XYZ file of C-alpha atoms in Angstrom:
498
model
C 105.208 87.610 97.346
C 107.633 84.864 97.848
C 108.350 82.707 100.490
C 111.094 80.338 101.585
C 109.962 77.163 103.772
C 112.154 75.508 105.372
C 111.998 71.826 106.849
C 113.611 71.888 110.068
C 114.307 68.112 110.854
C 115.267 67.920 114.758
C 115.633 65.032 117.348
C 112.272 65.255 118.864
C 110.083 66.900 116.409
C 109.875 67.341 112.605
C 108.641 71.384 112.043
C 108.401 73.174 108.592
C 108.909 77.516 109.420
C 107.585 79.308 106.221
C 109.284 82.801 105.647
C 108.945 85.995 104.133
C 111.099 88.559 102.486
C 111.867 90.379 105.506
C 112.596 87.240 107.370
C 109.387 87.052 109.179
C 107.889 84.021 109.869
C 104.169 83.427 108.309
C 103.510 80.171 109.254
C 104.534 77.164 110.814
C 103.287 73.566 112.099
C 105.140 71.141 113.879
C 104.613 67.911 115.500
C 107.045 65.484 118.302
C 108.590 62.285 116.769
C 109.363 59.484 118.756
C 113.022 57.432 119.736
C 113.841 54.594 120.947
C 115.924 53.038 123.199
C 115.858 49.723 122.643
C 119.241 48.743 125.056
C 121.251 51.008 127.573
C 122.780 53.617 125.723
C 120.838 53.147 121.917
C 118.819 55.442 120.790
C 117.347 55.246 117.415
C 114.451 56.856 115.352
C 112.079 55.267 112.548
C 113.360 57.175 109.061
C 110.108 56.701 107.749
C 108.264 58.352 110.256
C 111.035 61.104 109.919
C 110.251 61.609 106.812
C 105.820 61.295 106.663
C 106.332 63.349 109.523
C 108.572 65.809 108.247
C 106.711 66.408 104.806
C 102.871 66.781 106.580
C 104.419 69.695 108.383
C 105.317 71.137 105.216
C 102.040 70.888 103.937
C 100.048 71.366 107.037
C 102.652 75.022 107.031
C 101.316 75.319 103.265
C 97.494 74.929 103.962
C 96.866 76.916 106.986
C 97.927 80.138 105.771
C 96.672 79.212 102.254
C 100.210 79.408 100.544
C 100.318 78.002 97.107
C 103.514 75.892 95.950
C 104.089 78.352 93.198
C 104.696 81.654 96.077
C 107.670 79.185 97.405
C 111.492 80.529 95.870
C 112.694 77.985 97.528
C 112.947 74.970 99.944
C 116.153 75.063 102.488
C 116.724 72.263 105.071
C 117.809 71.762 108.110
C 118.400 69.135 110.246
C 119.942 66.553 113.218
C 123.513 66.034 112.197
C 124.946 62.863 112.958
C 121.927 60.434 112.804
C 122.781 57.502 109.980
C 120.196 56.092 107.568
C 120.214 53.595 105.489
C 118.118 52.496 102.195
C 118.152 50.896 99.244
C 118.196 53.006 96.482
C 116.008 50.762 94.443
C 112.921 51.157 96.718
C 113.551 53.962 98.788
C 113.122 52.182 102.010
C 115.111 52.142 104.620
C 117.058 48.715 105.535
C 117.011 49.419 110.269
C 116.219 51.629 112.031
C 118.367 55.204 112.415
C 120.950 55.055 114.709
C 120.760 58.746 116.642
C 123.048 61.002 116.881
C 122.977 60.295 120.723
C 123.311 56.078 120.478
C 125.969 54.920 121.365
C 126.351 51.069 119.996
C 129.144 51.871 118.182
C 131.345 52.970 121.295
C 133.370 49.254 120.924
C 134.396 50.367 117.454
C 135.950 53.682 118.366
C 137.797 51.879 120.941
C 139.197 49.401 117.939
C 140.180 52.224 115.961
C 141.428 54.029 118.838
C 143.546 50.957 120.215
C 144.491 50.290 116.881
C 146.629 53.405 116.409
C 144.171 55.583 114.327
C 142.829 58.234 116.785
C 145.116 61.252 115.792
C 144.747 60.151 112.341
C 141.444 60.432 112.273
C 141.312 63.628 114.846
C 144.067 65.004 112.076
C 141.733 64.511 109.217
C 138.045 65.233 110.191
C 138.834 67.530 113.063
C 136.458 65.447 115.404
C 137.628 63.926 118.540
C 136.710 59.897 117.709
C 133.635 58.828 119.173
C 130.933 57.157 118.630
C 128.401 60.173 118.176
C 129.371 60.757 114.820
C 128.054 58.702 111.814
C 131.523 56.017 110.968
C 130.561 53.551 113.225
C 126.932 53.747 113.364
C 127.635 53.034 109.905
C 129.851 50.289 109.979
C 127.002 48.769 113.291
C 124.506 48.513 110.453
C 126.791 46.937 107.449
C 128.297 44.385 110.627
C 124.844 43.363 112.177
C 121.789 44.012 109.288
C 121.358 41.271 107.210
C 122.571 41.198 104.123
C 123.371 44.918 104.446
C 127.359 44.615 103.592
C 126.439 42.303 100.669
C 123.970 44.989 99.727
C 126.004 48.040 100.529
C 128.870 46.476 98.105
C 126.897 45.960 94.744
C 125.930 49.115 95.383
C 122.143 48.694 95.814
C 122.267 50.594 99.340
C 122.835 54.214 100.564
C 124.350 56.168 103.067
C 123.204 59.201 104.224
C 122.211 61.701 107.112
C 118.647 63.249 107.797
C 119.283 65.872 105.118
C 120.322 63.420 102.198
C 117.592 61.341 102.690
C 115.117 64.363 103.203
C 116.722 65.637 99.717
C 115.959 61.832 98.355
C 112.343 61.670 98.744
C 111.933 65.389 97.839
C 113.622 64.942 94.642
C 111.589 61.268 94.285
C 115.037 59.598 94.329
C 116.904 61.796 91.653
C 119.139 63.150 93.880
C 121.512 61.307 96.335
C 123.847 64.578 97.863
C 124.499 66.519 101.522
C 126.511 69.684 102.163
C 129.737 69.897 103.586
C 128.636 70.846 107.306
C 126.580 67.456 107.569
C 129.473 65.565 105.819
C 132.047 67.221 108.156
C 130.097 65.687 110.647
C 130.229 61.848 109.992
C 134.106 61.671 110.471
C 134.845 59.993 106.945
C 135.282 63.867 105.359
C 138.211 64.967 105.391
C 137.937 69.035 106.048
C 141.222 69.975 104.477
C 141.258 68.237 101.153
C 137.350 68.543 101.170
C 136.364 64.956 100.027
C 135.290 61.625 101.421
C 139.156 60.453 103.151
C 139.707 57.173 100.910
C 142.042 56.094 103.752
C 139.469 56.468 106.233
C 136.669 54.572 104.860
C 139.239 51.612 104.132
C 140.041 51.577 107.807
C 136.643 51.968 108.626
C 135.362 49.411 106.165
C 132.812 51.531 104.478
C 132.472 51.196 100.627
C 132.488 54.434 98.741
C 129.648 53.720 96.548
C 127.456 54.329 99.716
C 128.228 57.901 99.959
C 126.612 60.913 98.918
C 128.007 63.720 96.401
C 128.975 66.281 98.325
C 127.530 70.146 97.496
C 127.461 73.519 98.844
C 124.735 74.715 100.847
C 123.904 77.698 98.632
C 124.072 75.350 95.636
C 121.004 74.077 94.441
C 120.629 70.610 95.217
C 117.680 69.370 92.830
C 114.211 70.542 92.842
C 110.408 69.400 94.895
C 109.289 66.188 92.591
C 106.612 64.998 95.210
C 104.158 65.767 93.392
C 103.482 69.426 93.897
C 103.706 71.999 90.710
C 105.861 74.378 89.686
C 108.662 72.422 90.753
C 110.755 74.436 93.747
C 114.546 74.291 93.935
C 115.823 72.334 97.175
C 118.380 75.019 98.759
C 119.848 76.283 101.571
C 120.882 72.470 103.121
C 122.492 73.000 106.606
C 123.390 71.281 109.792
C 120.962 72.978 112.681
C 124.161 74.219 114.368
C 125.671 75.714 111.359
C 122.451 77.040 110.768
C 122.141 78.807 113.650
C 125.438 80.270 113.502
C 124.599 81.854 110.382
C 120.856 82.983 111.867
C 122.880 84.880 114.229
C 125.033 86.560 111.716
C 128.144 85.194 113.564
C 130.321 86.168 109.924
C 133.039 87.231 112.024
C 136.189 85.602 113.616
C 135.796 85.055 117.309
C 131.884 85.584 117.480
C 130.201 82.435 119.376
C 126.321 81.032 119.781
C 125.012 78.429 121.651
C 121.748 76.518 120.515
C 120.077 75.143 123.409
C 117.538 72.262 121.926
C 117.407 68.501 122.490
C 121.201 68.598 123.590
C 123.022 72.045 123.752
C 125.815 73.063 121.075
C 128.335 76.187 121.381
C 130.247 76.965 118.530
C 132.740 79.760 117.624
C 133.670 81.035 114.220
C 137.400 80.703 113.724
C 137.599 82.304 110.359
C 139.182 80.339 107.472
C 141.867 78.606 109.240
C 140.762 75.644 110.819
C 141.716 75.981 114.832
C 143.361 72.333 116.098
C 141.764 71.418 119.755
C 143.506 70.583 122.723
C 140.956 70.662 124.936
C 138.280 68.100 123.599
C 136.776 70.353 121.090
C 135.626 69.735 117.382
C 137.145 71.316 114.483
C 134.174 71.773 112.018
C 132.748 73.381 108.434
C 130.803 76.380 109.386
C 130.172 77.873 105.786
C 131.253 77.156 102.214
C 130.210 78.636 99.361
C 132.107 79.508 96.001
C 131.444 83.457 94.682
C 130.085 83.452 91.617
C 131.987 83.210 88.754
C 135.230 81.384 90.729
C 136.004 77.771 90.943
C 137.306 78.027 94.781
C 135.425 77.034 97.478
C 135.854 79.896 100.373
C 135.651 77.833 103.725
C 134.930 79.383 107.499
C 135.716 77.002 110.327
C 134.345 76.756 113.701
C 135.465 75.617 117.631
C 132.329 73.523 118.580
C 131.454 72.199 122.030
C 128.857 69.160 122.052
C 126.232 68.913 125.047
C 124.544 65.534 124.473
C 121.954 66.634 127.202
C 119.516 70.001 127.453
C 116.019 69.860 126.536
C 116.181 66.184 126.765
C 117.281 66.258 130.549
C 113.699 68.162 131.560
C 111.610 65.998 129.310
C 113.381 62.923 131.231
C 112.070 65.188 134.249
C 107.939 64.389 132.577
C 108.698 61.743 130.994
C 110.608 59.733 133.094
C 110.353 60.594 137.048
C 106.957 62.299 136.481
C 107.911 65.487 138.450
C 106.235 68.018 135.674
C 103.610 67.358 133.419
C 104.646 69.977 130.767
C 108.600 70.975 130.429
C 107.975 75.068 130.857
C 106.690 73.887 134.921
C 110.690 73.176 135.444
C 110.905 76.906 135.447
C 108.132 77.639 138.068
C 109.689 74.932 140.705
C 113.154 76.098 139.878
C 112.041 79.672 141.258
C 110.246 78.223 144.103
C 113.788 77.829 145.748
C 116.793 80.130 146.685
C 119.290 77.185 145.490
C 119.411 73.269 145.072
C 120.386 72.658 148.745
C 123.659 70.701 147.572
C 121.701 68.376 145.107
C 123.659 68.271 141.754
C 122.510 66.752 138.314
C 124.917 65.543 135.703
C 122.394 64.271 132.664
C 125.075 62.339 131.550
C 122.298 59.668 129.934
C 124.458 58.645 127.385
C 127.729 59.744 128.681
C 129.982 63.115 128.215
C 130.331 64.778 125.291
C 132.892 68.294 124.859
C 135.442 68.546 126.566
C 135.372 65.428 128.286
C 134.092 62.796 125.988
C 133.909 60.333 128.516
C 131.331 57.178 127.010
C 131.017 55.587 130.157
C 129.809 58.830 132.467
C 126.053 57.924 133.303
C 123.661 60.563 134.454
C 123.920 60.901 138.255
C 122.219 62.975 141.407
C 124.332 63.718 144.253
C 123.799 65.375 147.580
C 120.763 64.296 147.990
C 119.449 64.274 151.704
C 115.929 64.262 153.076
C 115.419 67.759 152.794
C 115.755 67.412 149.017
C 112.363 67.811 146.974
C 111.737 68.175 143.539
C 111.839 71.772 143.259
C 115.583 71.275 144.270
C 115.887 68.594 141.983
C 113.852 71.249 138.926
C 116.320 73.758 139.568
C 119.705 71.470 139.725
C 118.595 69.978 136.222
C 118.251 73.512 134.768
C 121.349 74.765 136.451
C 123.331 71.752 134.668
C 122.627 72.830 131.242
C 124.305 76.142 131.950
C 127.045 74.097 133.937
C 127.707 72.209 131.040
C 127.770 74.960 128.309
C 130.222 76.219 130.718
C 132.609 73.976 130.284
C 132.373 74.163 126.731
C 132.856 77.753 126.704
C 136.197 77.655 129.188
C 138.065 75.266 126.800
C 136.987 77.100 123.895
C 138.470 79.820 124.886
C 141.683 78.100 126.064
C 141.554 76.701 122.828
C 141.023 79.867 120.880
C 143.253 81.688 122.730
C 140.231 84.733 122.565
C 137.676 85.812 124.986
C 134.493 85.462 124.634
C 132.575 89.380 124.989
C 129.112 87.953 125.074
C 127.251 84.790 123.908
C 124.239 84.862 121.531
C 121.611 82.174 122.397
C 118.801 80.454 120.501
C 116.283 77.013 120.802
C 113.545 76.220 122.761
C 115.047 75.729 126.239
C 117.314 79.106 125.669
C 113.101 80.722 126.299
C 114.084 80.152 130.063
C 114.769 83.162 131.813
C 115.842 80.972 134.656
C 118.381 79.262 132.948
C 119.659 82.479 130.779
C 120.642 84.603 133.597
C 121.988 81.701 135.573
C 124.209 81.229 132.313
C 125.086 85.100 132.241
C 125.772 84.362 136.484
C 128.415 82.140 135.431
C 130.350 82.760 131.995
C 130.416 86.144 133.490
C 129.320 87.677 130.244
C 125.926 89.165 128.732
C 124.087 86.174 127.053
C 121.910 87.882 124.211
C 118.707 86.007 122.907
C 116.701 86.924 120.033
C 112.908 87.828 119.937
C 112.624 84.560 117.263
C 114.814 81.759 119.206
C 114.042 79.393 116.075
C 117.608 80.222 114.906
C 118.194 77.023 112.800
C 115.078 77.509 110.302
C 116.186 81.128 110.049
C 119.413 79.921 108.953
C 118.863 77.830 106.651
C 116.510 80.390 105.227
C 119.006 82.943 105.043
C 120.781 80.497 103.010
C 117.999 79.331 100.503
C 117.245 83.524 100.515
C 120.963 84.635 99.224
C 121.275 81.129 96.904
C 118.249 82.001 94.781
C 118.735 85.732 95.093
C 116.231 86.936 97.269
C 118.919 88.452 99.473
C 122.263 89.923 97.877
C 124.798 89.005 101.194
C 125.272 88.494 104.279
C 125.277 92.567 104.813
C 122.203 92.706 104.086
C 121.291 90.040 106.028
C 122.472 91.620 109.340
C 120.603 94.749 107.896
C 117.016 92.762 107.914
C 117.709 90.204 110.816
C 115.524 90.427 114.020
C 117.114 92.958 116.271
C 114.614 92.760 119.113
C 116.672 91.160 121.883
C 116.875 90.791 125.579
C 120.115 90.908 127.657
C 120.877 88.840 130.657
C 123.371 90.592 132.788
C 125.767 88.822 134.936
C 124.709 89.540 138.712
C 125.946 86.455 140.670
C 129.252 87.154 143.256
C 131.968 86.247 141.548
C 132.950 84.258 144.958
C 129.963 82.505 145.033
C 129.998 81.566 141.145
C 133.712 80.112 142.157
C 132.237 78.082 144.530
C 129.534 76.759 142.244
C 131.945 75.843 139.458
C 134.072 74.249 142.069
C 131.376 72.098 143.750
C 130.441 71.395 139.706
C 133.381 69.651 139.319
C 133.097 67.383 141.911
C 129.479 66.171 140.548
C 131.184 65.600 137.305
C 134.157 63.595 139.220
C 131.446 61.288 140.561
C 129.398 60.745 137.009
C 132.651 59.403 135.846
C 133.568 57.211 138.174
């Protein structure tokens, strides 16, 4: 038998999902990592304990279903986009700490650029909408304010990359410095039409070259496992999570949308092999690229994608931070323990808006809050603003688009809410559609490790063996009252902005 494992790198936990040839899952061990927020608005993760963290789940997956090295075909991963490391490529250590995906420190930089002239430019080029969420500035933060990092980053002693370079980096024991093209279309220094690093770019940026990573194919093979462990296993199947989970739910087609509901939530639509130009705050993005065998040209599919900085993240602020739970699935008991919020409103706008407002300064705010309020009411607002917010995503998509939406396939952790799935059915108006296995982004990237080392033939076979068990959430809410919602919605989001 062989077996695919896949490290699944995420915000607030590091998991390795071990598969078999029919896609089901036969072991898997994961384990929370920590951030930081070390000033309003930062947020920022140790890459070391990304990666110690990330490679005892692979062996802890390994070991507890007694699964030798030599049944593996192949290692895909999977990971945060967005998040910047740096390290020296003569020790393998990391130079800060890793700016998040989330942080926000380099928000005075995008207004430079922007001020300067360079935002269409740059929206032109990389499709992304500048900001700092992406990985340019949190870039440029470290090389301005690390010692001796620009000096460093200039000889050429230091390296650039996002979680899945340097995973690939100490896998391959520092033979192998690359990323795909959905993590590089996600840094805003890629340029999605020509398909390379956008010289221009980086000069305005200031960001040597030499930093950057070669950039592959996900269903190329990337290097192979030197940490030690024989046979050595081809590293495959590399993949942004949201990519990833666009291919888990065989979204192959033009017009067919997902929305991954995790740490923050992300909605993205396949567009086909055009890339669609947003007017409404969206991101233009790689979905797939791969080159058929025997041909030099790279086939690209594009996707519409919609950026929700805040999902699971909002409840654990919920146990974390006001105490009101003491495990995340409770949100859903208190939620039900009420017929509606009684006028309270949450906008988890921690570090600001992302799609289709991208608004930096929006903080996280609860309104209509009277004496009757309690924290059920305040449960069941925070769960009804993740749907609220996908919402909005979905609407301008679809403006954008210029195509309906027939039903939305769902996956991540929070997406297990009933709660929260039919109250996102209530108001797209739409069946949502989850999967029996709502770990969509290890699936993914297995799918693509499966058809890069042959295990499957294509994606028709894929949709042939994926998991069909589903349930269906069924819009039931008035469509008079779900005006009314959307309309009292928008006047919490007036009030986060202002």
């Amino acid at each position: 038998m062989e077996y695919i494992a896949v490290l699944d790198q995420g915000t607030t936990s590091s998991r390795c999902v071990i598969f078999d040839h029919n896609a089901n899952v036969v072991s898997k061990a994961a384990e929370e990592i920590k951030r930081y927020f070390p000033h309003p608005g930062w947020v920022e993760q140790d890459a070391m304990e990304i990666w110690s963290s990330q490679f005892a789940m692979y062996s802890k997956a390994l070991m507890q279903e007694q699964i030798s090295v030599s049944d593996l075909a192949a290692i895909g991963i999977t990971n945060q986009r967005e998040t910047t490391i740096v390290w020296n490529r003569h020790t393998s250590e990391p130079i800060c700490m890793a700016p998040v995906w989330q942080c926000r420190r380099g928000a005075p930089l995008i207004e430079e650029w922007v001020a300067a002239g360079y935002g269409e430019m740059i929206h032109d080029k990389t499709g992304l909408v500048p900001d700092a969420y992406f990985s340019a500035s949190k870039l440029r933060w470290i090389l301005d304010n690390v010692k001796d990092a620009r000096e460093g980053a200039e000889a050429g002693d230091l390296l650039f990359g996002t979680v899945d370079s340097w995973l690939i980096w100490k896998m391959t024991d520092g033979e192998v410095h690359a990323t795909d093209y959905t993590n590089a279309s996600r840094t805003m220094m890629f340029n999605i039409h020509t398909l390379q690093w956008d010289d221009e770019l980086l000069e305005i940026f200031d960001i040597p070259r030499v930093m950057l990573p070669e950039v592959k194919s996900s269903f190329d093979i990337f290097g192979v496992n030197e940490t030690g462990s024989k046979p050595q296993v081809p590293i495959c199947g590399v993949v942004g999570d949201q990519q990833a989970a666009l291919f888990a739910q065989c979204c192959f087609d033009k017009g067919q949308a997902k929305a991954t509901y995790g740490t923050g939530s992300f909605v993205l639509m396949n567009t086909g092999s055009e890339p669609v130009t947003s007017k409404r705050g969206l991101l233009t993005t790689i979905a797939f690229a791969w080159q058929e065998e025997g041909s030099d040209e790279l086939n690209v599919t594009y996707a519409l994608e919609g950026s929700v900085y805040s999902a699971g993240s909002a409840l654990q602020w919920l146990r974390d931070g006001l105490h009101l739970i003491r495990k995340v699935p409770e949100v859903n008991e208190l939620a039900a323990a009420v017929d509606d919020t009684n006028g309270v409103h949450f906008v988890p706008a921690f570090n600001g808006l992302g799609a289709p407002y991208w608004d930096s300064e929006a903080r996280g705010t609860l309104t209509g809050l009277t004496q009757g309020s309690t924290r059920e009411h305040i449960a069941r607002a925070t769960l009804e603003s993740i749907a609220f917010r996908v919402n909005d995503v979905l609407e301008a998509m679809v403006e954008d688009s210029h195509t309906d939406i027939t039903e939305l396939r769902v996956d991540g952790g929070v997406s297990n809410s009933d709660f929260l799935m039919q109250f996102q059915a209530d108001l797209i108006g739409v069946d949502v559609i989850r999967p029996h296995m709502v770990e969509a982004t290890a699936l993914g990237a297995a799918f693509v490790a499966g058809i890069a080392t042959g295990i499957w033939d294509d994606q028709a076979q894929l949709l042939r063996i994926a998991d069909k068990k589903t349930k269906t959430f069924t819009p039931a809410m008035d469509k008079a009252e779900v005006k009314l919602r959307k309309k009292d919605w928008a006047r919490a989001i007036k009030k986060a902005r202002a």
